[in-house]
Short mmCIF file of C-alpha atoms in Angstrom, two decimals:
data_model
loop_
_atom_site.label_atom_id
_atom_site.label_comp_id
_atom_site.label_asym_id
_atom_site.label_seq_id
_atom_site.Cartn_x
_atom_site.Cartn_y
_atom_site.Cartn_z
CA UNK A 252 81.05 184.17 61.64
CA UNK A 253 83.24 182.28 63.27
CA UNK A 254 81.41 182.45 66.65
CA UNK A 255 78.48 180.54 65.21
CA UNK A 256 80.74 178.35 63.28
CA UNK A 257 82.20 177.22 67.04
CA UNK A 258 78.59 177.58 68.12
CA UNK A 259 77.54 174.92 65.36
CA UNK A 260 80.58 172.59 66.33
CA UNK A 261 79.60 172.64 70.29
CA UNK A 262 76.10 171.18 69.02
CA UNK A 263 77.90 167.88 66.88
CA UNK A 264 79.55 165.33 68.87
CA UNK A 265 83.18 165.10 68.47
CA UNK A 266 83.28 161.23 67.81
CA UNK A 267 79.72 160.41 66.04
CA UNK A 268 79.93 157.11 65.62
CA UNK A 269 80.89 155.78 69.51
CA UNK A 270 79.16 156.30 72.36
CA UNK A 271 80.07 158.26 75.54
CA UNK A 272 82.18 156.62 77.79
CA UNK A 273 79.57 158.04 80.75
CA UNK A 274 76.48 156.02 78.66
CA UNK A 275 78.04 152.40 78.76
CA UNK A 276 79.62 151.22 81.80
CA UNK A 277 83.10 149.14 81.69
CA UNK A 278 82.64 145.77 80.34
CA UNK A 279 85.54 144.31 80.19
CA UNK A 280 86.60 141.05 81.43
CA UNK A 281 89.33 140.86 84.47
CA UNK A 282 92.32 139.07 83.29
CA UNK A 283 92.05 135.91 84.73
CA UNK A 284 90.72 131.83 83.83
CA UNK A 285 87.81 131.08 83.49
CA UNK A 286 85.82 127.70 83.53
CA UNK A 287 83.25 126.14 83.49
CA UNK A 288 81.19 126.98 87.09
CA UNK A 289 80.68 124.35 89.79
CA UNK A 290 78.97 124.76 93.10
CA UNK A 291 81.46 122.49 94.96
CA UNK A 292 84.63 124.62 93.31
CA UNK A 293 82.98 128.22 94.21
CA UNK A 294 86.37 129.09 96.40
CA UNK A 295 88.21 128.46 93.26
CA UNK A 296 85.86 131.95 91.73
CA UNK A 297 86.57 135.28 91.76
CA UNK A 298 82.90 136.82 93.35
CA UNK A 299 82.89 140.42 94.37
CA UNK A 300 78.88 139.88 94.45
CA UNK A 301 76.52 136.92 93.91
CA UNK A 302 73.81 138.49 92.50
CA UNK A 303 76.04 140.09 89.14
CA UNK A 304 78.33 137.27 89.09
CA UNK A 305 75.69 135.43 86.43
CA UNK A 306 75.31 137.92 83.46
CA UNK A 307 71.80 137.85 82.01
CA UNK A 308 71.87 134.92 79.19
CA UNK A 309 73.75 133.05 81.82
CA UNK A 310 70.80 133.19 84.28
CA UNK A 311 68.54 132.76 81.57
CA UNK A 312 70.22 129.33 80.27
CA UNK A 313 70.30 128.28 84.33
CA UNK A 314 66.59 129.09 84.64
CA UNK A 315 65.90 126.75 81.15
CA UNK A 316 68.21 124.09 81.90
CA UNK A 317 66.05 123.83 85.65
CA UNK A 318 62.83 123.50 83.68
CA UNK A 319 63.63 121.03 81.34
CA UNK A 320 64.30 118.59 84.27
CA UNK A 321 61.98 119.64 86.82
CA UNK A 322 59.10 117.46 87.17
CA UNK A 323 55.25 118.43 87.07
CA UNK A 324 53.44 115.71 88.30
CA UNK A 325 54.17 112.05 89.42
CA UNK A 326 55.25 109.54 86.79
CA UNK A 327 58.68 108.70 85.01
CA UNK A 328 57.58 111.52 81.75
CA UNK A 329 56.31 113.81 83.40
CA UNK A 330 58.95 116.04 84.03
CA UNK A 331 60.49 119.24 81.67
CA UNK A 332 58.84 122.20 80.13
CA UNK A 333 59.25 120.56 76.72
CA UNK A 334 56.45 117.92 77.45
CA UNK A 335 54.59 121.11 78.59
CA UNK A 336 54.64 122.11 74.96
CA UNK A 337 53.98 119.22 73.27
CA UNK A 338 50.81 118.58 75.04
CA UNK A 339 49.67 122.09 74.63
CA UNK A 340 49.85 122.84 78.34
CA UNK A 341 51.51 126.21 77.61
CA UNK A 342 51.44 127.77 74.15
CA UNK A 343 55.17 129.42 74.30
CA UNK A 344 57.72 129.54 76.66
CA UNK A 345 60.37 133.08 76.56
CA UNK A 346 63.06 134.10 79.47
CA UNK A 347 61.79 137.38 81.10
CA UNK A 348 63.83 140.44 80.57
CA UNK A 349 65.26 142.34 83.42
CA UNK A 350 62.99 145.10 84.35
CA UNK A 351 61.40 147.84 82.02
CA UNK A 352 63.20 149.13 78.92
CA UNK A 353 62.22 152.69 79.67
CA UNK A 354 62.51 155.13 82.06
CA UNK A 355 61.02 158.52 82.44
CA UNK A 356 64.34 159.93 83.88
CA UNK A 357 67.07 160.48 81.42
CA UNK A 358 70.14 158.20 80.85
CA UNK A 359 72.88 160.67 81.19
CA UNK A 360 71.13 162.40 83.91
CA UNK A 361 70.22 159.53 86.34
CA UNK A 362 71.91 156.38 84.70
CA UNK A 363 70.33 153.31 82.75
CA UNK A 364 68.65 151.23 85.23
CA UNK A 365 68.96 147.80 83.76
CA UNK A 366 71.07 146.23 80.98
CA UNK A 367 67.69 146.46 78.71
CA UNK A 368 67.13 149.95 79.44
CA UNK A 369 70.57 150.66 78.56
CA UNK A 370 70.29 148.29 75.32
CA UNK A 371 67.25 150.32 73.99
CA UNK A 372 68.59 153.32 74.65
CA UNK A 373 72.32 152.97 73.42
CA UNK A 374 70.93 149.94 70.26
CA UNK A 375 67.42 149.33 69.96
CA UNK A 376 66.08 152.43 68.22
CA UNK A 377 66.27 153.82 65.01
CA UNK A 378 68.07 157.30 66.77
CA UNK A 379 71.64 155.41 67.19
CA UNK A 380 71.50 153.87 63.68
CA UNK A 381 74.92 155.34 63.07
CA UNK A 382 76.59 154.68 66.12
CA UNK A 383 78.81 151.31 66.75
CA UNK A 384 77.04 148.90 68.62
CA UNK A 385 77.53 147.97 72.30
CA UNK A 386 78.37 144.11 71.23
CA UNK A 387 79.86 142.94 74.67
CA UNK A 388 76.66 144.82 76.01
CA UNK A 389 74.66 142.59 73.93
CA UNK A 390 76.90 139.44 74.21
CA UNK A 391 76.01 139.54 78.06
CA UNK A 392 72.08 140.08 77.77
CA UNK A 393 71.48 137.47 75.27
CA UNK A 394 74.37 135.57 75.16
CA UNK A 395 77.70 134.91 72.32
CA UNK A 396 75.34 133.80 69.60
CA UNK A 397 73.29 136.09 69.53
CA UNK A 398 76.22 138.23 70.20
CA UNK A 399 78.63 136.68 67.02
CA UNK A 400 75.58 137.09 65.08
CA UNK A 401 75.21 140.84 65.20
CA UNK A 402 78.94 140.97 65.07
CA UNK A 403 78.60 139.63 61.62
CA UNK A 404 75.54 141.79 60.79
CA UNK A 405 77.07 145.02 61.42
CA UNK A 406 80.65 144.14 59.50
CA UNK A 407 78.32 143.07 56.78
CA UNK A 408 76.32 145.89 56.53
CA UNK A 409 79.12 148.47 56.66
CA UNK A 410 80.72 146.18 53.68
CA UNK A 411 77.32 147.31 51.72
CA UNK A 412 78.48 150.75 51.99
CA UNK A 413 80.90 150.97 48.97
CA UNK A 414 78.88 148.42 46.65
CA UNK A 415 75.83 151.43 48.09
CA UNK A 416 78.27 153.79 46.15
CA UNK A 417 79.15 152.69 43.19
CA UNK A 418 75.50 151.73 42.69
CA UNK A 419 74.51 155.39 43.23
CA UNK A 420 77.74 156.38 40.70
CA UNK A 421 76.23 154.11 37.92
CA UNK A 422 72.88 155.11 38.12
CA UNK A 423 73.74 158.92 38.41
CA UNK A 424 75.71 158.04 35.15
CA UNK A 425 72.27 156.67 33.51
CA UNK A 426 71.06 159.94 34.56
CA UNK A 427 73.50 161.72 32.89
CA UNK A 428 73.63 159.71 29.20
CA UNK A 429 69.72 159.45 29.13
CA UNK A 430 69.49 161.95 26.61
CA UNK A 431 71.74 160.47 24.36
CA UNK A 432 70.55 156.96 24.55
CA UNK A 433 69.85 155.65 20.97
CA UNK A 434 68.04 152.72 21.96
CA UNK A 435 65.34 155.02 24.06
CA UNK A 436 65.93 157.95 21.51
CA UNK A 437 64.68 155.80 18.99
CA UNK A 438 61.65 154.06 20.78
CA UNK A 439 60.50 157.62 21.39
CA UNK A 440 60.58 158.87 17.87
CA UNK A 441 58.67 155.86 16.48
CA UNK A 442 55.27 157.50 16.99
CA UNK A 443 54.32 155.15 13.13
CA UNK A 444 55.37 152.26 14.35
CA UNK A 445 52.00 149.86 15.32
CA UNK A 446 52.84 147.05 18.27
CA UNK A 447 50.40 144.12 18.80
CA UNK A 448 48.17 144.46 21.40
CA UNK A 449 49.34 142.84 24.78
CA UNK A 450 46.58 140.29 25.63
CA UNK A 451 44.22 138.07 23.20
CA UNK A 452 40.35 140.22 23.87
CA UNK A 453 39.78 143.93 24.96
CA UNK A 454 43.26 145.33 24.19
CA UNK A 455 43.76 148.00 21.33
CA UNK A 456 46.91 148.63 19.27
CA UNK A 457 49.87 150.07 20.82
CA UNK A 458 52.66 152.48 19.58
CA UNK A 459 55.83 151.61 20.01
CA UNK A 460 56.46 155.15 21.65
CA UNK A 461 53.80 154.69 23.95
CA UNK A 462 56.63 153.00 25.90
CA UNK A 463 59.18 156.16 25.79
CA UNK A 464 59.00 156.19 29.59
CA UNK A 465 59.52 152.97 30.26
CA UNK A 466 62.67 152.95 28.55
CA UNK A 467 64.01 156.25 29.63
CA UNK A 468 63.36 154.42 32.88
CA UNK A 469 65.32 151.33 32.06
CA UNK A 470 68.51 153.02 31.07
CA UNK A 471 68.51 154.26 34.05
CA UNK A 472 69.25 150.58 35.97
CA UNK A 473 70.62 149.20 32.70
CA UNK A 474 73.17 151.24 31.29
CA UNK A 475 77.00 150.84 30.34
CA UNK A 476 78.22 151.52 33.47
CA UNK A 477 75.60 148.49 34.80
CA UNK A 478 78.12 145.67 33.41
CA UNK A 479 81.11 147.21 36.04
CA UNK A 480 78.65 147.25 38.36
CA UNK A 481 78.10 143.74 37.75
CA UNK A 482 81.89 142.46 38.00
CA UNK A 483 82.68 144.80 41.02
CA UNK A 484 79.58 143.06 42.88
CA UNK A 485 80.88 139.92 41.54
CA UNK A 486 84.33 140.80 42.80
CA UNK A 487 83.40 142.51 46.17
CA UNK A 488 81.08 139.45 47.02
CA UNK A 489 83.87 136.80 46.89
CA UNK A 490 86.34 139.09 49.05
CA UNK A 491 83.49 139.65 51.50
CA UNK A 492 82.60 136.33 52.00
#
């Protein structure tokens, strides 16, 4: 027994929720100023290599700011992708990504080869739903805002988690008292009681425990335990926010 019980703990990852220190590679920044870059200061730069020195959204905000100045064609407007828009030239303009996001070798075998590859394999996919995400992986491909914005997302969603609980408390609870109900005791037991019918033409007569289901069904979401429910939302959304 407790052979396959060690067997069964080989198979689950020791720390679930983070990724492999072989999967991402080391992010962080050296310990040094930065500012903003100039051509004419580049000896005042740390560069170990020009072509990773500009992360991704950097090279994608270069490549936007040259083509909203570059000109077209002769004449004092015509000049920026913008006007290339606007007069239905192009349709849409979008930054290309950085190679394929998938590879037919595997990641741990033979490495991600690009910061996309590595995004959909370690974030983009519904198989690492649980995991942390990589957000100085994704701060560098598309840049801080995007970046602060699934900061926010992810503390946000893992602040749903308790509200997620005692939802699933107070409707186990409506579970629970449905049987002793006396409002949808009482709706089922009035098999004399006649309702009007519930349009003006074609509709017969109802019985008022015609809708036994429907109120079973209601106690369920509506209960005693709902009005708790209500203040600790009430409560949890003003510490949240």
């Amino acid at each position: 027994m407790e052979k396959r019980i060690n067997k069964f703990r080989g198979w689950l990852p020791r720390k679930p929720m983070k990724f492999d220190n072989d999967t991402l590679p080391y992010l962080e920044e050296n310990e040094s100023f930065t500012a903003p870059f100039s051509r004419s200061r580049i000896h005042h730069f740390i560069i170990h290599n020009k072509d990773t020195f500009f992360n991704n959204a950097t090279r994608s905000r270069i490549i936007h700011h040259i083509l909203q100045r570059v000109k077209y064609e002769e004449g004092k407007n015509k000049m920026g992708l913008n006007r290339l828009l606007t007069n239905s030239s192009y349709e849409a303009a979008f930054p290309l990504h950085e190679g394929s996001y998938h590879s037919k070798n595997s990641i741990r075998t033979h490495g991600a080869e690009n910061h996309r590859h590595l995004l959909y394999e370690c974030w983009a996919w519904w198989g690492v739903w649980y995991k942390y995400q990589p957000l100085d992986l994704v701060r560098r491909y598309f840049g801080e805002k995007i970046g602060l914005y699934f900061a926010w997302l992810g503390w946000y969603t893992g602040m749903l988690f308790p509200a997620a609980v005692v939802g699933l408390f107070v409707f186990l609870y409506g579970v629970f008292t449905l049987e002793h109900c006396p409002v949808s005791k009482e709706i089922c037991q009035a098999t004399d009681t006649i309702m009007c019918p519930i349009c003006d033409q074609y509709c017969p007569y109802l019985k008022l425990s015609d809708s036994c289901i429907y109120a079973k069904v209601t106690h369920l979401f509506d209960n005693g335990a709902t009005v708790f429910f209500a203040v600790f939302m009430a409560v949890w959304e003003y510490k949240s926010d």
